mmCIF file of C-alpha atoms in Angstrom:
data_model
loop_
_atom_site.group_PDB
_atom_site.id
_atom_site.type_symbol
_atom_site.label_atom_id
_atom_site.label_comp_id
_atom_site.label_asym_id
_atom_site.label_seq_id
_atom_site.Cartn_x
_atom_site.Cartn_y
_atom_site.Cartn_z
ATOM 1 C CA GLU I 1 85.140 91.158 89.116
ATOM 2 C CA ALA I 2 83.955 92.466 92.523
ATOM 3 C CA ALA I 3 81.721 90.538 94.396
ATOM 4 C CA VAL I 4 79.777 91.509 97.281
ATOM 5 C CA THR I 5 76.698 89.199 98.746
ATOM 6 C CA GLN I 6 73.767 90.414 100.802
ATOM 7 C CA SER I 7 71.633 88.110 102.529
ATOM 8 C CA PRO I 8 68.550 87.856 102.682
ATOM 9 C CA ARG I 9 67.214 89.006 99.592
ATOM 10 C CA SER I 10 64.072 90.201 100.664
ATOM 11 C CA LYS I 11 62.583 90.263 103.895
ATOM 12 C CA VAL I 12 59.415 91.263 105.960
ATOM 13 C CA ALA I 13 59.600 92.302 109.439
ATOM 14 C CA VAL I 14 56.687 93.471 111.923
ATOM 15 C CA THR I 15 57.029 96.677 113.389
ATOM 16 C CA GLY I 16 59.273 96.638 116.906
ATOM 17 C CA GLY I 17 60.977 93.337 115.586
ATOM 18 C CA LYS I 18 64.633 93.020 115.284
ATOM 19 C CA VAL I 19 66.036 92.796 111.984
ATOM 20 C CA THR I 20 69.708 91.403 110.470
ATOM 21 C CA LEU I 21 70.713 92.265 107.068
ATOM 22 C CA SER I 22 74.028 90.550 106.489
ATOM 23 C CA CYS I 23 76.909 91.857 103.720
ATOM 24 C CA HIS I 24 79.869 89.700 102.647
ATOM 25 C CA GLN I 25 82.469 90.460 99.911
ATOM 26 C CA THR I 26 85.176 88.395 98.615
ATOM 27 C CA ASN I 27 86.788 91.357 96.818
ATOM 28 C CA ASN I 28 89.718 91.997 100.218
ATOM 29 C CA HIS I 29 88.424 95.572 100.242
ATOM 30 C CA ASP I 30 88.960 97.760 103.031
ATOM 31 C CA TYR I 31 85.900 99.690 103.007
ATOM 32 C CA MET I 32 82.281 98.777 103.613
ATOM 33 C CA TYR I 33 79.187 100.631 103.540
ATOM 34 C CA TRP I 34 75.325 100.143 104.094
ATOM 35 C CA TYR I 35 72.984 102.742 101.581
ATOM 36 C CA ARG I 36 69.031 103.274 102.189
ATOM 37 C CA GLN I 37 67.447 104.084 98.794
ATOM 38 C CA ASP I 38 63.933 105.238 98.635
ATOM 39 C CA THR I 39 62.334 106.876 96.006
ATOM 40 C CA GLY I 40 63.381 110.344 95.474
ATOM 41 C CA HIS I 41 66.377 110.425 97.789
ATOM 42 C CA GLY I 42 68.558 108.216 96.063
ATOM 43 C CA LEU I 43 71.117 106.607 97.619
ATOM 44 C CA ARG I 44 72.099 107.708 101.688
ATOM 45 C CA LEU I 45 74.776 106.569 103.712
ATOM 46 C CA ILE I 46 73.696 104.986 106.650
ATOM 47 C CA HIS I 47 76.678 103.218 108.230
ATOM 48 C CA TYR I 48 80.468 102.531 106.916
ATOM 49 C CA SER I 49 83.088 100.706 108.277
ATOM 50 C CA TYR I 50 87.028 100.767 107.076
ATOM 51 C CA VAL I 51 88.384 98.352 109.557
ATOM 52 C CA ALA I 52 87.228 95.140 111.159
ATOM 53 C CA ASP I 53 85.756 95.604 114.771
ATOM 54 C CA SER I 54 84.823 99.503 113.810
ATOM 55 C CA THR I 55 82.113 101.145 112.415
ATOM 56 C CA GLU I 56 81.307 104.361 111.686
ATOM 57 C CA LYS I 57 78.365 106.751 111.597
ATOM 58 C CA GLY I 58 77.101 107.515 107.757
ATOM 59 C CA ASP I 59 74.300 110.379 107.072
ATOM 60 C CA ILE I 60 71.129 108.600 108.495
ATOM 61 C CA PRO I 61 72.393 106.425 111.107
ATOM 62 C CA ASP I 62 69.466 106.956 113.868
ATOM 63 C CA GLY I 63 67.760 103.388 114.407
ATOM 64 C CA TYR I 64 70.602 101.577 113.223
ATOM 65 C CA LYS I 65 73.670 99.861 114.655
ATOM 66 C CA ALA I 66 76.371 98.213 112.421
ATOM 67 C CA SER I 67 78.580 95.396 112.822
ATOM 68 C CA ARG I 68 81.777 94.275 111.362
ATOM 69 C CA PRO I 69 83.245 90.935 112.805
ATOM 70 C CA SER I 70 85.839 90.655 110.080
ATOM 71 C CA GLN I 71 87.123 92.260 107.060
ATOM 72 C CA GLU I 72 84.406 90.057 104.303
ATOM 73 C CA ASN I 73 81.585 90.764 106.746
ATOM 74 C CA PHE I 74 79.482 93.783 107.654
ATOM 75 C CA SER I 75 76.223 93.461 108.978
ATOM 76 C CA LEU I 76 73.087 96.281 109.899
ATOM 77 C CA ILE I 77 71.074 95.834 112.571
ATOM 78 C CA LEU I 78 67.416 97.374 113.254
ATOM 79 C CA GLU I 79 66.853 96.752 116.980
ATOM 80 C CA LEU I 80 63.282 98.387 117.077
ATOM 81 C CA ALA I 81 61.985 98.111 113.380
ATOM 82 C CA SER I 82 59.686 100.652 112.475
ATOM 83 C CA LEU I 83 57.685 101.516 109.570
ATOM 84 C CA SER I 84 59.578 104.359 108.217
ATOM 85 C CA GLN I 85 62.365 101.525 108.023
ATOM 86 C CA THR I 86 60.794 100.063 104.899
ATOM 87 C CA ALA I 87 63.248 100.662 101.832
ATOM 88 C CA VAL I 88 65.556 98.639 99.738
ATOM 89 C CA TYR I 89 69.000 98.662 101.237
ATOM 90 C CA PHE I 90 72.617 98.005 99.800
ATOM 91 C CA CYS I 91 75.858 97.118 101.018
ATOM 92 C CA ALA I 92 78.993 98.190 99.131
ATOM 93 C CA SER I 93 82.969 97.967 99.553
ATOM 94 C CA SER I 94 85.673 99.845 98.062
ATOM 95 C CA ARG I 95 89.079 99.150 98.033
ATOM 96 C CA LEU I 96 89.574 102.479 99.733
ATOM 97 C CA GLY I 97 87.936 105.640 100.676
ATOM 98 C CA THR I 98 85.271 106.662 98.264
ATOM 99 C CA SER I 99 87.096 109.318 97.171
ATOM 100 C CA GLN I 100 87.768 108.192 93.922
ATOM 101 C CA ASN I 101 87.745 104.732 94.385
ATOM 102 C CA THR I 102 84.533 102.654 92.698
ATOM 103 C CA LEU I 103 81.789 101.389 94.962
ATOM 104 C CA TYR I 104 81.040 97.956 94.584
ATOM 105 C CA PHE I 105 77.369 97.215 95.287
ATOM 106 C CA GLY I 106 75.406 93.946 96.221
ATOM 107 C CA ALA I 107 72.114 93.563 95.139
ATOM 108 C CA GLY I 108 70.272 94.755 97.746
ATOM 109 C CA THR I 109 67.982 93.818 100.386
ATOM 110 C CA ARG I 110 64.116 94.737 99.915
ATOM 111 C CA LEU I 111 63.110 95.102 103.338
ATOM 112 C CA SER I 112 59.216 95.491 103.892
ATOM 113 C CA VAL I 113 58.303 96.439 107.802
ATOM 114 C CA LEU I 114 54.304 95.947 109.000
ATOM 115 C CA GLN X 1 70.154 119.778 103.210
ATOM 116 C CA GLN X 2 69.892 118.395 99.290
ATOM 117 C CA GLN X 3 74.232 118.563 98.635
ATOM 118 C CA VAL X 4 73.931 117.290 95.424
ATOM 119 C CA ARG X 5 70.437 118.354 92.842
ATOM 120 C CA GLN X 6 69.458 116.300 89.696
ATOM 121 C CA SER X 7 67.259 117.248 87.028
ATOM 122 C CA PRO X 8 65.384 116.589 85.392
ATOM 123 C CA GLN X 9 63.801 113.874 87.901
ATOM 124 C CA SER X 10 62.708 111.893 84.870
ATOM 125 C CA LEU X 11 63.189 111.749 81.018
ATOM 126 C CA THR X 12 61.938 110.404 78.098
ATOM 127 C CA VAL X 13 64.306 110.302 74.497
ATOM 128 C CA TRP X 14 63.278 108.626 71.267
ATOM 129 C CA GLU X 15 65.747 106.164 70.321
ATOM 130 C CA GLY X 16 69.374 107.989 68.391
ATOM 131 C CA GLU X 17 68.716 111.323 70.664
ATOM 132 C CA THR X 18 71.074 112.570 72.671
ATOM 133 C CA ALA X 19 69.819 112.322 76.628
ATOM 134 C CA ILE X 20 70.981 115.342 78.510
ATOM 135 C CA LEU X 21 71.005 114.645 82.650
ATOM 136 C CA ASN X 22 71.907 117.448 84.939
ATOM 137 C CA CYS X 23 73.664 117.726 88.375
ATOM 138 C CA SER X 24 74.590 120.203 90.248
ATOM 139 C CA TYR X 25 76.537 120.806 93.658
ATOM 140 C CA GLU X 26 77.075 122.879 96.914
ATOM 141 C CA ASP X 27 80.101 122.144 98.050
ATOM 142 C CA SER X 28 83.261 123.819 96.614
ATOM 143 C CA THR X 29 85.631 120.844 97.648
ATOM 144 C CA PHE X 30 84.126 118.206 96.189
ATOM 145 C CA ASP X 31 87.062 116.934 93.586
ATOM 146 C CA TYR X 32 85.527 113.893 92.406
ATOM 147 C CA PHE X 33 82.111 113.094 90.530
ATOM 148 C CA PRO X 34 81.539 109.763 89.385
ATOM 149 C CA TRP X 35 77.759 108.793 87.436
ATOM 150 C CA TYR X 36 76.370 105.466 88.299
ATOM 151 C CA TRP X 37 73.498 103.466 87.012
ATOM 152 C CA GLN X 38 70.964 101.746 87.786
ATOM 153 C CA PHE X 39 68.716 99.260 85.895
ATOM 154 C CA PRO X 40 65.188 97.979 86.952
ATOM 155 C CA ARG X 41 65.731 95.558 90.079
ATOM 156 C CA GLU X 42 69.117 95.455 89.561
ATOM 157 C CA SER X 43 72.218 97.703 91.923
ATOM 158 C CA PRO X 44 73.808 100.518 91.146
ATOM 159 C CA ALA X 45 77.004 100.033 88.983
ATOM 160 C CA LEU X 46 79.705 103.036 88.135
ATOM 161 C CA LEU X 47 79.254 104.507 84.904
ATOM 162 C CA ILE X 48 81.710 106.892 84.355
ATOM 163 C CA ALA X 49 83.589 109.492 86.656
ATOM 164 C CA ILE X 50 85.619 112.939 86.036
ATOM 165 C CA ARG X 51 87.770 114.910 88.419
ATOM 166 C CA PRO X 52 87.711 118.956 88.171
ATOM 167 C CA VAL X 53 91.169 119.143 86.681
ATOM 168 C CA SER X 54 89.400 118.859 83.004
ATOM 169 C CA ASN X 55 86.202 120.138 82.115
ATOM 170 C CA LYS X 56 85.162 117.036 79.923
ATOM 171 C CA LYS X 57 85.243 113.206 80.150
ATOM 172 C CA GLU X 58 84.332 110.776 77.240
ATOM 173 C CA ASP X 59 83.785 107.164 76.905
ATOM 174 C CA GLY X 60 82.308 106.152 74.006
ATOM 175 C CA ARG X 61 78.731 107.457 74.247
ATOM 176 C CA PHE X 62 78.372 108.604 77.305
ATOM 177 C CA THR X 63 80.222 112.248 78.292
ATOM 178 C CA ILE X 64 80.642 114.293 81.197
ATOM 179 C CA PHE X 65 80.764 118.250 80.759
ATOM 180 C CA PHE X 66 81.827 120.011 84.068
ATOM 181 C CA ASN X 67 81.805 123.792 85.042
ATOM 182 C CA LYS X 68 83.261 124.364 88.340
ATOM 183 C CA ARG X 69 82.760 128.090 88.428
ATOM 184 C CA GLU X 70 79.058 127.081 88.285
ATOM 185 C CA LYS X 71 79.253 124.407 90.432
ATOM 186 C CA LYS X 72 77.263 122.079 87.648
ATOM 187 C CA LEU X 73 78.293 119.129 85.599
ATOM 188 C CA SER X 74 75.729 116.864 82.761
ATOM 189 C CA LEU X 75 75.750 113.857 81.254
ATOM 190 C CA HIS X 76 75.589 113.535 77.793
ATOM 191 C CA ILE X 77 74.379 110.382 75.932
ATOM 192 C CA THR X 78 74.620 110.368 72.307
ATOM 193 C CA ASP X 79 72.785 108.137 69.845
ATOM 194 C CA SER X 80 70.219 107.117 72.772
ATOM 195 C CA GLN X 81 69.536 103.128 72.738
ATOM 196 C CA PRO X 82 66.987 101.737 74.733
ATOM 197 C CA GLY X 83 69.132 99.785 76.577
ATOM 198 C CA ASP X 84 70.595 102.587 78.269
ATOM 199 C CA SER X 85 67.050 103.408 79.941
ATOM 200 C CA ALA X 86 67.980 103.338 82.952
ATOM 201 C CA THR X 87 68.171 106.035 86.784
ATOM 202 C CA TYR X 88 71.462 107.664 86.752
ATOM 203 C CA PHE X 89 73.018 109.073 90.073
ATOM 204 C CA CYS X 90 75.153 111.951 90.008
ATOM 205 C CA ALA X 91 77.687 111.955 92.768
ATOM 206 C CA ALA X 92 80.526 114.020 94.629
ATOM 207 C CA SER X 93 83.191 113.447 97.302
ATOM 208 C CA GLY X 94 85.886 115.353 97.974
ATOM 209 C CA ALA X 95 89.315 115.435 100.030
ATOM 210 C CA SER X 96 91.091 112.955 97.665
ATOM 211 C CA SER X 97 93.776 112.502 100.722
ATOM 212 C CA SER X 98 91.386 110.905 103.061
ATOM 213 C CA PHE X 99 87.973 108.975 103.471
ATOM 214 C CA SER X 100 85.641 111.017 102.337
ATOM 215 C CA LYS X 101 81.724 110.197 102.033
ATOM 216 C CA LEU X 102 79.834 109.923 98.523
ATOM 217 C CA VAL X 103 76.808 112.083 98.631
ATOM 218 C CA PHE X 104 74.183 110.995 95.831
ATOM 219 C CA GLY X 105 71.765 112.890 94.188
ATOM 220 C CA GLN X 106 68.330 111.718 94.130
ATOM 221 C CA GLY X 107 68.758 110.261 90.281
ATOM 222 C CA THR X 108 67.274 110.712 86.756
ATOM 223 C CA SER X 109 64.755 108.133 85.409
ATOM 224 C CA LEU X 110 65.660 107.725 81.544
ATOM 225 C CA SER X 111 63.463 106.043 79.082
ATOM 226 C CA VAL X 112 64.557 105.811 75.511
ATOM 227 C CA VAL X 113 61.601 105.167 73.108
ATOM 228 C CA PRO X 114 62.436 102.994 70.026
#
């Protein structure tokens, strides 16, 4: 079974502070993704990566950076956290790109920016 | 611009009834339509998926009906059970030969009452 592990599971951050969300997968998948979930908006893609040391912008990349230091690890960085970034963040991986390939999600990180 | 729309936003049915969840899309190049479900405080997981080569996909009590001409699809859950209570996301992607982002709808929250 696919395994995607996120840390931390929840975090409270202050406005203007730096936040780093981490994701680790043991699936040997090439693709990794960061999604944001807000009530009424479903899941929206922030950044994704298909190879180590390379990241791509998703649909809502503003205010976020991503880092893929290895195939297994993918981080999401909020350099200057803002109130509007309060949300649940999901990391996911897939064997190939999302065209007809299953996304395996981590448990999520609940971020509150105060 | 919401490329994938779902209705209703929430739905309540009695145990044993058929629940019908609707989804529509705008991009005619979409060629893969998975449905993900998400239980409270859990992460999304793939439920069932369809490609437009067929207009129906069945898996137990879950059936997708697809209408390519109208760019609509629906998920039918027959003999609904309380354990089916979850949020259901319709998603879409295209360009099967290369990476294509998976676009999610806003979700339908289903409650099955005993």
